[in-house]
Amino acid sequence: MMDCSEEVQSVSEEPSTQMELKKGMSVFIDILRRADKNDDGKLSFDEFRSYFSDGVLTAEELKELFHTIDTHNTDNLDTDELCEYFSQHLGEYENVLAALEDLNMSILKAMDKTKKDYQESTHLEQFVTRFLLKETTNQLHSLQSSLECAMETTAEQTRQEKQGPLKPEGLSIQWSGRRSNRRLQRNSSLSPNNPLLSLVNSGVYDEDSQWMIQVNRLQKLIDRLEQKEVRLEPVEEEVLESKSHILIVQRQLSVLEEELEEFRLALRQYMDCACAQTGCLHIAVQRLANESRFILYEFWEHNNVWKNHLQTNYSKTFQRGNVDFLETPESITTMLVPASWWVLNNN
């Protein structure tokens, strides 16, 4: 959903032929504008790949998809071609896009009226306006969380399908103890590429090896522990004040290789501004080795401070820039922890 009045205004200024698009399809006008890096009004394959690549489809599959959408055979995509292709596959999302279009316009109209009338409103009317703004924001965040959960779930399912089921391999190792059947079943699912399995098949791995001796010792220890009765004592409930927690935000960002330098510059500017924000306790960033994936950790005094931070200009600028920099949409995870943990750790 577009988040600024300037973008919606520019949509309304599109030629009249594009204004006749089916309800909800105007989002593809915005998609083309954001994906069109050289502003020539159409998408080359490089621009298409940069925007639509999700880390799952291969370059060949993206190329095939590009030519499928390119019904005009011009080696470029325009809004009509995007709408024609995706309209055949929207399903329930046709209603979602139409609702988002209406919601976007309704919010912009409400913001415009608020800007005009707020100063002249009574004290109680101003309170109601602030309350409705906050509640609208909460509802939108709730929807965003549901969508992010769905994205994570589909991404995980795709990863599992891509890896494929592991082929069971029978092992000749005989485990002693009453849990041998379960251990054998567990180890029979080793991947064919697992180095342990290659050792077994080559005959190097036998029960006389020092490694097997250590494993057997560990097995005996586990068996003895299992024979002991484990008692779990109830933990007393700890009552905490509503603001006695801090919020930890983890953001995972997979960056396009060609955009790394620009992303680093934008990230540094964002971190400098965020660290100066009231209520920001700490920000740290890590890059995974041999990958262009960054993990950003943000620590905030409480949830409302973070929500206010998301509405700042520097935060919105960073989010808009990520549309161009990221290979896939960023993943955000939040967690509340007792504030006393932060105090103890810093002491």
mmCIF file of C-alpha atoms in Angstrom:
data_model
loop_
_atom_site.group_PDB
_atom_site.id
_atom_site.type_symbol
_atom_site.label_atom_id
_atom_site.label_comp_id
_atom_site.label_asym_id
_atom_site.label_seq_id
_atom_site.Cartn_x
_atom_site.Cartn_y
_atom_site.Cartn_z
ATOM 1 C CA MET A 1 0.000 0.000 0.000
ATOM 2 C CA MET A 2 1.352 3.395 -0.962
ATOM 3 C CA ASP A 3 2.044 5.559 2.028
ATOM 4 C CA CYS A 4 2.373 9.115 0.811
ATOM 5 C CA SER A 5 -0.008 11.577 -0.790
ATOM 6 C CA GLU A 6 2.495 12.495 -3.479
ATOM 7 C CA GLU A 7 2.466 8.949 -4.867
ATOM 8 C CA VAL A 8 -1.337 8.755 -4.898
ATOM 9 C CA GLN A 9 -1.569 12.154 -6.547
ATOM 10 C CA SER A 10 0.773 11.023 -9.309
ATOM 11 C CA VAL A 11 -1.406 7.947 -9.853
ATOM 12 C CA SER A 12 -4.392 10.196 -10.425
ATOM 13 C CA GLU A 13 -2.381 12.093 -13.019
ATOM 14 C CA GLU A 14 -1.772 8.999 -15.187
ATOM 15 C CA PRO A 15 -3.294 9.081 -18.685
ATOM 16 C CA SER A 16 -7.039 8.465 -18.840
ATOM 17 C CA THR A 17 -6.528 5.057 -20.447
ATOM 18 C CA GLN A 18 -4.821 3.805 -17.274
ATOM 19 C CA MET A 19 -7.529 5.350 -15.106
ATOM 20 C CA GLU A 20 -9.942 2.867 -16.701
ATOM 21 C CA LEU A 21 -8.104 0.015 -15.030
ATOM 22 C CA LYS A 22 -10.146 -2.459 -13.044
ATOM 23 C CA LYS A 23 -10.632 -1.578 -9.386
ATOM 24 C CA GLY A 24 -7.527 -2.425 -7.359
ATOM 25 C CA MET A 25 -5.216 -2.684 -10.346
ATOM 26 C CA SER A 26 -3.772 0.817 -9.924
ATOM 27 C CA VAL A 27 -1.188 -0.760 -7.623
ATOM 28 C CA PHE A 28 0.592 -1.953 -10.767
ATOM 29 C CA ILE A 29 1.014 1.632 -11.899
ATOM 30 C CA ASP A 30 2.893 2.226 -8.658
ATOM 31 C CA ILE A 31 4.851 -1.027 -9.047
ATOM 32 C CA LEU A 32 6.003 -0.023 -12.523
ATOM 33 C CA ARG A 33 7.000 3.438 -11.281
ATOM 34 C CA ARG A 34 9.114 2.027 -8.462
ATOM 35 C CA ALA A 35 10.671 -0.708 -10.589
ATOM 36 C CA ASP A 36 11.387 1.628 -13.520
ATOM 37 C CA LYS A 37 14.865 2.811 -12.547
ATOM 38 C CA ASN A 38 15.521 4.937 -15.646
ATOM 39 C CA ASP A 39 12.009 6.483 -15.721
ATOM 40 C CA ASP A 40 11.311 5.570 -19.341
ATOM 41 C CA GLY A 41 7.816 4.296 -18.533
ATOM 42 C CA LYS A 42 8.571 0.617 -19.135
ATOM 43 C CA LEU A 43 10.506 -2.259 -17.578
ATOM 44 C CA SER A 44 13.522 -3.889 -19.135
ATOM 45 C CA PHE A 45 14.398 -7.423 -18.067
ATOM 46 C CA ASP A 46 17.103 -6.133 -15.695
ATOM 47 C CA GLU A 47 14.603 -3.820 -14.008
ATOM 48 C CA PHE A 48 12.028 -6.610 -13.881
ATOM 49 C CA ARG A 49 14.523 -9.053 -12.354
ATOM 50 C CA SER A 50 15.744 -6.500 -9.803
ATOM 51 C CA TYR A 51 12.225 -5.819 -8.547
ATOM 52 C CA PHE A 52 10.516 -9.198 -8.847
ATOM 53 C CA SER A 53 13.347 -11.537 -7.864
ATOM 54 C CA ASP A 54 12.370 -13.341 -4.658
ATOM 55 C CA GLY A 55 15.392 -15.573 -4.152
ATOM 56 C CA VAL A 56 13.420 -18.648 -5.261
ATOM 57 C CA LEU A 57 12.878 -18.321 -9.003
ATOM 58 C CA THR A 58 16.058 -18.825 -10.997
ATOM 59 C CA ALA A 59 17.298 -16.323 -13.581
ATOM 60 C CA GLU A 60 16.006 -18.638 -16.328
ATOM 61 C CA GLU A 61 12.568 -18.865 -14.711
ATOM 62 C CA LEU A 62 12.410 -15.078 -14.340
ATOM 63 C CA LYS A 63 13.385 -14.700 -17.989
ATOM 64 C CA GLU A 64 10.627 -17.100 -19.024
ATOM 65 C CA LEU A 65 8.103 -15.232 -16.864
ATOM 66 C CA PHE A 66 9.215 -11.904 -18.350
ATOM 67 C CA HIS A 67 8.578 -13.114 -21.904
ATOM 68 C CA THR A 68 5.236 -14.624 -20.860
ATOM 69 C CA ILE A 69 4.090 -11.222 -19.580
ATOM 70 C CA ASP A 70 5.554 -9.438 -22.632
ATOM 71 C CA THR A 71 2.600 -10.163 -24.927
ATOM 72 C CA HIS A 72 3.537 -7.186 -27.141
ATOM 73 C CA ASN A 73 6.937 -8.797 -27.843
ATOM 74 C CA THR A 74 8.847 -5.561 -27.283
ATOM 75 C CA ASP A 75 11.381 -6.883 -24.739
ATOM 76 C CA ASN A 76 9.843 -4.357 -22.339
ATOM 77 C CA LEU A 77 6.842 -4.464 -20.013
ATOM 78 C CA ASP A 78 4.243 -1.755 -19.607
ATOM 79 C CA THR A 79 1.400 -1.301 -17.134
ATOM 80 C CA ASP A 80 -1.188 -2.915 -19.423
ATOM 81 C CA GLU A 81 0.897 -6.084 -19.744
ATOM 82 C CA LEU A 82 1.491 -6.297 -15.994
ATOM 83 C CA CYS A 83 -2.207 -5.832 -15.279
ATOM 84 C CA GLU A 84 -3.236 -8.308 -17.960
ATOM 85 C CA TYR A 85 -0.973 -11.030 -16.562
ATOM 86 C CA PHE A 86 -1.526 -10.585 -12.836
ATOM 87 C CA SER A 87 -5.281 -10.057 -13.157
ATOM 88 C CA GLN A 88 -5.523 -13.702 -14.253
ATOM 89 C CA HIS A 89 -3.881 -14.906 -11.032
ATOM 90 C CA LEU A 90 -5.158 -12.578 -8.288
ATOM 91 C CA GLY A 91 -7.854 -14.817 -6.825
ATOM 92 C CA GLU A 92 -8.870 -13.463 -3.407
ATOM 93 C CA TYR A 93 -6.180 -10.802 -3.654
ATOM 94 C CA GLU A 94 -8.323 -8.974 -6.220
ATOM 95 C CA ASN A 95 -10.632 -7.983 -3.349
ATOM 96 C CA VAL A 96 -7.618 -7.207 -1.142
ATOM 97 C CA LEU A 97 -6.070 -4.815 -3.675
ATOM 98 C CA ALA A 98 -9.418 -3.118 -4.263
ATOM 99 C CA ALA A 99 -9.894 -2.685 -0.517
ATOM 100 C CA LEU A 100 -6.364 -1.331 -0.125
ATOM 101 C CA GLU A 101 -7.021 1.192 -2.864
ATOM 102 C CA ASP A 102 -10.163 2.412 -1.074
ATOM 103 C CA LEU A 103 -8.397 2.360 2.298
ATOM 104 C CA ASN A 104 -5.482 4.345 0.955
ATOM 105 C CA MET A 105 -7.738 7.070 -0.419
ATOM 106 C CA SER A 106 -9.855 7.145 2.758
ATOM 107 C CA ILE A 107 -6.796 7.577 4.963
ATOM 108 C CA LEU A 108 -5.418 10.351 2.780
ATOM 109 C CA LYS A 109 -8.753 12.183 2.871
ATOM 110 C CA ALA A 110 -8.871 11.805 6.662
ATOM 111 C CA MET A 111 -5.289 13.088 6.971
ATOM 112 C CA ASP A 112 -6.110 16.084 4.804
ATOM 113 C CA LYS A 113 -9.180 16.952 6.898
ATOM 114 C CA THR A 114 -7.209 16.469 10.122
ATOM 115 C CA LYS A 115 -4.534 18.844 8.882
ATOM 116 C CA LYS A 116 -7.155 21.507 8.130
ATOM 117 C CA ASP A 117 -9.424 21.131 11.181
ATOM 118 C CA TYR A 118 -7.238 19.952 14.076
ATOM 119 C CA GLN A 119 -6.014 23.342 15.275
ATOM 120 C CA GLU A 120 -9.546 24.761 15.349
ATOM 121 C CA SER A 121 -11.039 21.726 17.145
ATOM 122 C CA THR A 122 -11.987 21.658 20.804
ATOM 123 C CA HIS A 123 -9.766 19.969 23.372
ATOM 124 C CA LEU A 124 -11.983 16.861 23.446
ATOM 125 C CA GLU A 125 -12.248 16.729 19.658
ATOM 126 C CA GLN A 126 -8.463 16.793 19.430
ATOM 127 C CA PHE A 127 -8.311 13.923 21.927
ATOM 128 C CA VAL A 128 -10.707 11.863 19.784
ATOM 129 C CA THR A 129 -8.611 12.593 16.674
ATOM 130 C CA ARG A 130 -5.405 11.466 18.394
ATOM 131 C CA PHE A 131 -7.126 8.334 19.702
ATOM 132 C CA LEU A 132 -8.474 7.424 16.250
ATOM 133 C CA LEU A 133 -5.072 7.981 14.655
ATOM 134 C CA LYS A 134 -3.432 5.722 17.211
ATOM 135 C CA GLU A 135 -6.087 3.019 16.858
ATOM 136 C CA THR A 136 -5.907 3.149 13.061
ATOM 137 C CA THR A 137 -2.146 2.706 13.298
ATOM 138 C CA ASN A 138 -2.575 -0.268 15.664
ATOM 139 C CA GLN A 139 -5.032 -1.936 13.291
ATOM 140 C CA LEU A 140 -2.683 -1.454 10.333
ATOM 141 C CA HIS A 141 0.248 -2.860 12.331
ATOM 142 C CA SER A 142 -1.886 -5.885 13.205
ATOM 143 C CA LEU A 143 -2.652 -6.470 9.531
ATOM 144 C CA GLN A 144 1.020 -6.044 8.687
ATOM 145 C CA SER A 145 1.991 -8.650 11.301
ATOM 146 C CA SER A 146 -0.475 -11.139 9.815
ATOM 147 C CA LEU A 147 0.908 -10.549 6.325
ATOM 148 C CA GLU A 148 4.506 -10.898 7.512
ATOM 149 C CA CYS A 149 3.625 -14.168 9.242
ATOM 150 C CA ALA A 150 2.096 -15.452 5.995
ATOM 151 C CA MET A 151 5.203 -14.369 4.069
ATOM 152 C CA GLU A 152 7.501 -16.182 6.504
ATOM 153 C CA THR A 153 5.355 -19.323 6.358
ATOM 154 C CA THR A 154 5.260 -19.451 2.554
ATOM 155 C CA ALA A 155 9.001 -18.727 2.378
ATOM 156 C CA GLU A 156 9.724 -21.582 4.796
ATOM 157 C CA GLN A 157 7.506 -23.988 2.851
ATOM 158 C CA THR A 158 9.260 -23.013 -0.356
ATOM 159 C CA ARG A 159 12.667 -23.640 1.220
ATOM 160 C CA GLN A 160 11.550 -27.076 2.390
ATOM 161 C CA GLU A 161 10.171 -27.967 -1.039
ATOM 162 C CA LYS A 162 13.381 -26.757 -2.680
ATOM 163 C CA GLN A 163 15.508 -28.943 -0.404
ATOM 164 C CA GLY A 164 13.300 -31.956 -1.083
ATOM 165 C CA PRO A 165 12.647 -34.916 1.219
ATOM 166 C CA LEU A 166 15.646 -36.671 2.677
ATOM 167 C CA LYS A 167 16.117 -40.232 1.460
ATOM 168 C CA PRO A 168 16.392 -42.714 4.341
ATOM 169 C CA GLU A 169 19.563 -44.751 4.398
ATOM 170 C CA GLY A 170 19.947 -47.942 6.397
ATOM 171 C CA LEU A 171 22.941 -47.981 8.745
ATOM 172 C CA SER A 172 24.740 -50.998 10.116
ATOM 173 C CA ILE A 173 25.541 -49.375 13.474
ATOM 174 C CA GLN A 174 24.111 -51.253 16.449
ATOM 175 C CA TRP A 175 23.221 -48.988 19.340
ATOM 176 C CA SER A 176 23.044 -50.498 22.819
ATOM 177 C CA GLY A 177 20.411 -49.538 25.379
ATOM 178 C CA ARG A 178 16.620 -49.466 25.429
ATOM 179 C CA ARG A 179 16.420 -46.544 23.024
ATOM 180 C CA SER A 180 18.312 -48.177 20.162
ATOM 181 C CA ASN A 181 15.300 -48.344 17.843
ATOM 182 C CA ARG A 182 14.609 -44.647 18.161
ATOM 183 C CA ARG A 183 18.287 -43.745 17.645
ATOM 184 C CA LEU A 184 18.515 -45.985 14.605
ATOM 185 C CA GLN A 185 15.442 -44.366 13.118
ATOM 186 C CA ARG A 186 16.834 -40.904 13.785
ATOM 187 C CA ASN A 187 20.219 -41.665 12.204
ATOM 188 C CA SER A 188 18.721 -43.468 9.217
ATOM 189 C CA SER A 189 17.490 -40.101 7.942
ATOM 190 C CA LEU A 190 20.977 -38.699 7.382
ATOM 191 C CA SER A 191 21.447 -36.814 4.159
ATOM 192 C CA PRO A 192 23.450 -38.690 1.474
ATOM 193 C CA ASN A 193 25.894 -35.762 1.587
ATOM 194 C CA ASN A 194 26.406 -36.083 5.335
ATOM 195 C CA PRO A 195 30.092 -36.822 6.104
ATOM 196 C CA LEU A 196 29.059 -39.276 8.831
ATOM 197 C CA LEU A 197 27.178 -41.380 6.289
ATOM 198 C CA SER A 198 30.140 -41.431 3.908
ATOM 199 C CA LEU A 199 32.302 -42.720 6.752
ATOM 200 C CA VAL A 200 29.839 -45.507 7.468
ATOM 201 C CA ASN A 201 29.610 -46.582 3.850
ATOM 202 C CA SER A 202 33.383 -46.558 3.409
ATOM 203 C CA GLY A 203 33.928 -48.858 6.393
ATOM 204 C CA VAL A 204 36.124 -46.346 8.208
ATOM 205 C CA TYR A 205 33.477 -45.834 10.868
ATOM 206 C CA ASP A 206 33.224 -48.852 13.250
ATOM 207 C CA GLU A 207 32.465 -49.451 16.931
ATOM 208 C CA ASP A 208 36.146 -49.775 17.798
ATOM 209 C CA SER A 209 36.895 -46.219 16.820
ATOM 210 C CA GLN A 210 37.607 -43.645 19.477
ATOM 211 C CA TRP A 211 34.695 -41.585 18.241
ATOM 212 C CA MET A 212 32.240 -44.469 18.796
ATOM 213 C CA ILE A 213 33.622 -45.039 22.299
ATOM 214 C CA GLN A 214 32.836 -41.444 23.203
ATOM 215 C CA VAL A 215 29.364 -41.735 21.691
ATOM 216 C CA ASN A 216 28.640 -44.861 23.702
ATOM 217 C CA ARG A 217 29.760 -43.161 26.896
ATOM 218 C CA LEU A 218 27.428 -40.262 26.179
ATOM 219 C CA GLN A 219 24.596 -42.690 25.447
ATOM 220 C CA LYS A 220 25.052 -44.429 28.799
ATOM 221 C CA LEU A 221 25.041 -41.114 30.589
ATOM 222 C CA ILE A 222 21.791 -40.113 28.864
ATOM 223 C CA ASP A 223 20.216 -43.460 29.722
ATOM 224 C CA ARG A 224 21.107 -43.014 33.402
ATOM 225 C CA LEU A 225 19.651 -39.524 33.406
ATOM 226 C CA GLU A 226 16.440 -40.778 31.846
ATOM 227 C CA GLN A 227 15.934 -43.275 34.660
ATOM 228 C CA LYS A 228 15.837 -40.466 37.209
ATOM 229 C CA GLU A 229 12.489 -38.913 38.046
ATOM 230 C CA VAL A 230 12.375 -35.329 36.896
ATOM 231 C CA ARG A 231 10.298 -32.925 38.974
ATOM 232 C CA LEU A 232 9.396 -29.522 37.672
ATOM 233 C CA GLU A 233 8.651 -27.045 40.406
ATOM 234 C CA PRO A 234 6.171 -24.277 39.598
ATOM 235 C CA VAL A 235 7.757 -20.856 39.175
ATOM 236 C CA GLU A 236 6.190 -18.016 41.090
ATOM 237 C CA GLU A 237 4.457 -15.444 38.933
ATOM 238 C CA GLU A 238 6.259 -12.138 38.648
ATOM 239 C CA VAL A 239 4.090 -9.038 38.263
ATOM 240 C CA LEU A 240 5.658 -6.279 36.167
ATOM 241 C CA GLU A 241 4.550 -2.785 35.313
ATOM 242 C CA SER A 242 3.407 -2.177 31.731
ATOM 243 C CA LYS A 243 6.501 -0.091 30.970
ATOM 244 C CA SER A 244 8.946 -2.434 32.671
ATOM 245 C CA HIS A 245 9.822 -4.119 29.378
ATOM 246 C CA ILE A 246 12.065 -3.071 26.536
ATOM 247 C CA LEU A 247 11.394 -3.955 22.929
ATOM 248 C CA ILE A 248 13.932 -5.827 20.802
ATOM 249 C CA VAL A 249 13.425 -5.578 17.046
ATOM 250 C CA GLN A 250 15.265 -7.878 14.640
ATOM 251 C CA ARG A 251 15.269 -6.866 10.976
ATOM 252 C CA GLN A 252 16.680 -9.215 8.345
ATOM 253 C CA LEU A 253 17.575 -7.561 5.042
ATOM 254 C CA SER A 254 18.778 -9.444 1.960
ATOM 255 C CA VAL A 255 20.518 -6.860 -0.220
ATOM 256 C CA LEU A 256 21.121 -7.018 -3.959
ATOM 257 C CA GLU A 257 24.843 -7.358 -4.653
ATOM 258 C CA GLU A 258 24.900 -4.375 -6.987
ATOM 259 C CA GLU A 259 23.206 -2.187 -4.360
ATOM 260 C CA LEU A 260 25.505 -3.005 -1.432
ATOM 261 C CA GLU A 261 27.387 0.292 -1.325
ATOM 262 C CA GLU A 262 24.270 2.427 -1.631
ATOM 263 C CA PHE A 263 22.544 0.301 1.005
ATOM 264 C CA ARG A 264 25.460 0.651 3.434
ATOM 265 C CA LEU A 265 25.325 4.437 3.083
ATOM 266 C CA ALA A 266 21.561 4.494 3.675
ATOM 267 C CA LEU A 267 21.921 2.093 6.611
ATOM 268 C CA ARG A 268 24.584 4.256 8.251
ATOM 269 C CA GLN A 269 22.421 7.362 7.906
ATOM 270 C CA TYR A 270 19.444 5.500 9.319
ATOM 271 C CA MET A 271 21.410 4.165 12.303
ATOM 272 C CA ASP A 272 22.861 7.599 13.082
ATOM 273 C CA CYS A 273 19.408 9.144 13.140
ATOM 274 C CA ALA A 274 17.820 6.270 15.068
ATOM 275 C CA CYS A 275 20.539 6.272 17.736
ATOM 276 C CA ALA A 276 19.829 9.957 18.347
ATOM 277 C CA GLN A 277 16.101 9.251 18.720
ATOM 278 C CA THR A 278 14.663 9.530 22.232
ATOM 279 C CA GLY A 279 13.943 6.060 23.601
ATOM 280 C CA CYS A 280 16.503 4.225 21.458
ATOM 281 C CA LEU A 281 18.752 2.200 23.764
ATOM 282 C CA HIS A 282 21.064 0.573 21.241
ATOM 283 C CA ILE A 283 21.378 -0.469 17.591
ATOM 284 C CA ALA A 284 23.724 -3.096 16.197
ATOM 285 C CA VAL A 285 24.141 -4.601 12.747
ATOM 286 C CA GLN A 286 25.710 -7.841 11.550
ATOM 287 C CA ARG A 287 26.391 -9.167 8.072
ATOM 288 C CA LEU A 288 26.346 -12.915 7.501
ATOM 289 C CA ALA A 289 29.601 -14.257 6.102
ATOM 290 C CA ASN A 290 29.654 -14.843 2.343
ATOM 291 C CA GLU A 291 26.140 -13.403 2.024
ATOM 292 C CA SER A 292 24.690 -9.990 1.298
ATOM 293 C CA ARG A 293 22.246 -10.437 4.188
ATOM 294 C CA PHE A 294 22.247 -8.037 7.108
ATOM 295 C CA ILE A 295 20.650 -8.491 10.527
ATOM 296 C CA LEU A 296 19.777 -5.289 12.348
ATOM 297 C CA TYR A 297 19.076 -5.356 16.096
ATOM 298 C CA GLU A 298 17.237 -2.407 17.624
ATOM 299 C CA PHE A 299 16.574 -1.938 21.346
ATOM 300 C CA TRP A 300 13.787 0.483 22.308
ATOM 301 C CA GLU A 301 12.493 1.615 25.714
ATOM 302 C CA HIS A 302 9.000 0.367 24.925
ATOM 303 C CA ASN A 303 6.667 -0.470 22.049
ATOM 304 C CA ASN A 304 5.131 2.999 21.635
ATOM 305 C CA VAL A 305 8.557 4.584 21.234
ATOM 306 C CA TRP A 306 9.328 2.192 18.383
ATOM 307 C CA LYS A 307 5.966 2.894 16.718
ATOM 308 C CA ASN A 308 6.672 6.625 16.880
ATOM 309 C CA HIS A 309 10.105 5.952 15.407
ATOM 310 C CA LEU A 310 8.496 4.202 12.415
ATOM 311 C CA GLN A 311 6.608 7.408 11.588
ATOM 312 C CA THR A 312 9.726 9.588 11.444
ATOM 313 C CA ASN A 313 10.945 10.901 8.110
ATOM 314 C CA TYR A 314 14.333 9.141 8.310
ATOM 315 C CA SER A 315 12.658 5.785 9.018
ATOM 316 C CA LYS A 316 10.244 6.164 6.105
ATOM 317 C CA THR A 317 13.111 7.224 3.843
ATOM 318 C CA PHE A 318 15.048 4.082 4.794
ATOM 319 C CA GLN A 319 12.017 1.863 4.171
ATOM 320 C CA ARG A 320 11.347 3.431 0.774
ATOM 321 C CA GLY A 321 15.001 3.031 -0.196
ATOM 322 C CA ASN A 322 14.848 -0.658 0.685
ATOM 323 C CA VAL A 323 12.392 -1.208 -2.154
ATOM 324 C CA ASP A 324 15.327 -0.657 -4.514
ATOM 325 C CA PHE A 325 18.068 -2.173 -2.356
ATOM 326 C CA LEU A 326 16.541 -5.464 -1.183
ATOM 327 C CA GLU A 327 16.326 -8.727 -3.062
ATOM 328 C CA THR A 328 13.285 -9.798 -1.002
ATOM 329 C CA PRO A 329 11.040 -7.916 1.465
ATOM 330 C CA GLU A 330 12.654 -7.505 4.852
ATOM 331 C CA SER A 331 11.637 -9.747 7.751
ATOM 332 C CA ILE A 332 10.851 -8.056 11.076
ATOM 333 C CA THR A 333 10.587 -9.859 14.421
ATOM 334 C CA THR A 334 9.844 -8.161 17.741
ATOM 335 C CA MET A 335 10.158 -9.387 21.322
ATOM 336 C CA LEU A 336 9.536 -7.823 24.739
ATOM 337 C CA VAL A 337 12.034 -8.598 27.514
ATOM 338 C CA PRO A 338 12.148 -7.336 31.128
ATOM 339 C CA ALA A 339 13.873 -3.979 31.355
ATOM 340 C CA SER A 340 15.806 -5.262 34.378
ATOM 341 C CA TRP A 341 17.711 -7.613 32.052
ATOM 342 C CA TRP A 342 18.998 -4.625 30.124
ATOM 343 C CA VAL A 343 20.005 -2.820 33.326
ATOM 344 C CA LEU A 344 21.793 -5.879 34.714
ATOM 345 C CA ASN A 345 23.604 -6.502 31.433
ATOM 346 C CA ASN A 346 24.849 -2.913 31.245
ATOM 347 C CA ASN A 347 26.035 -2.937 34.830
#
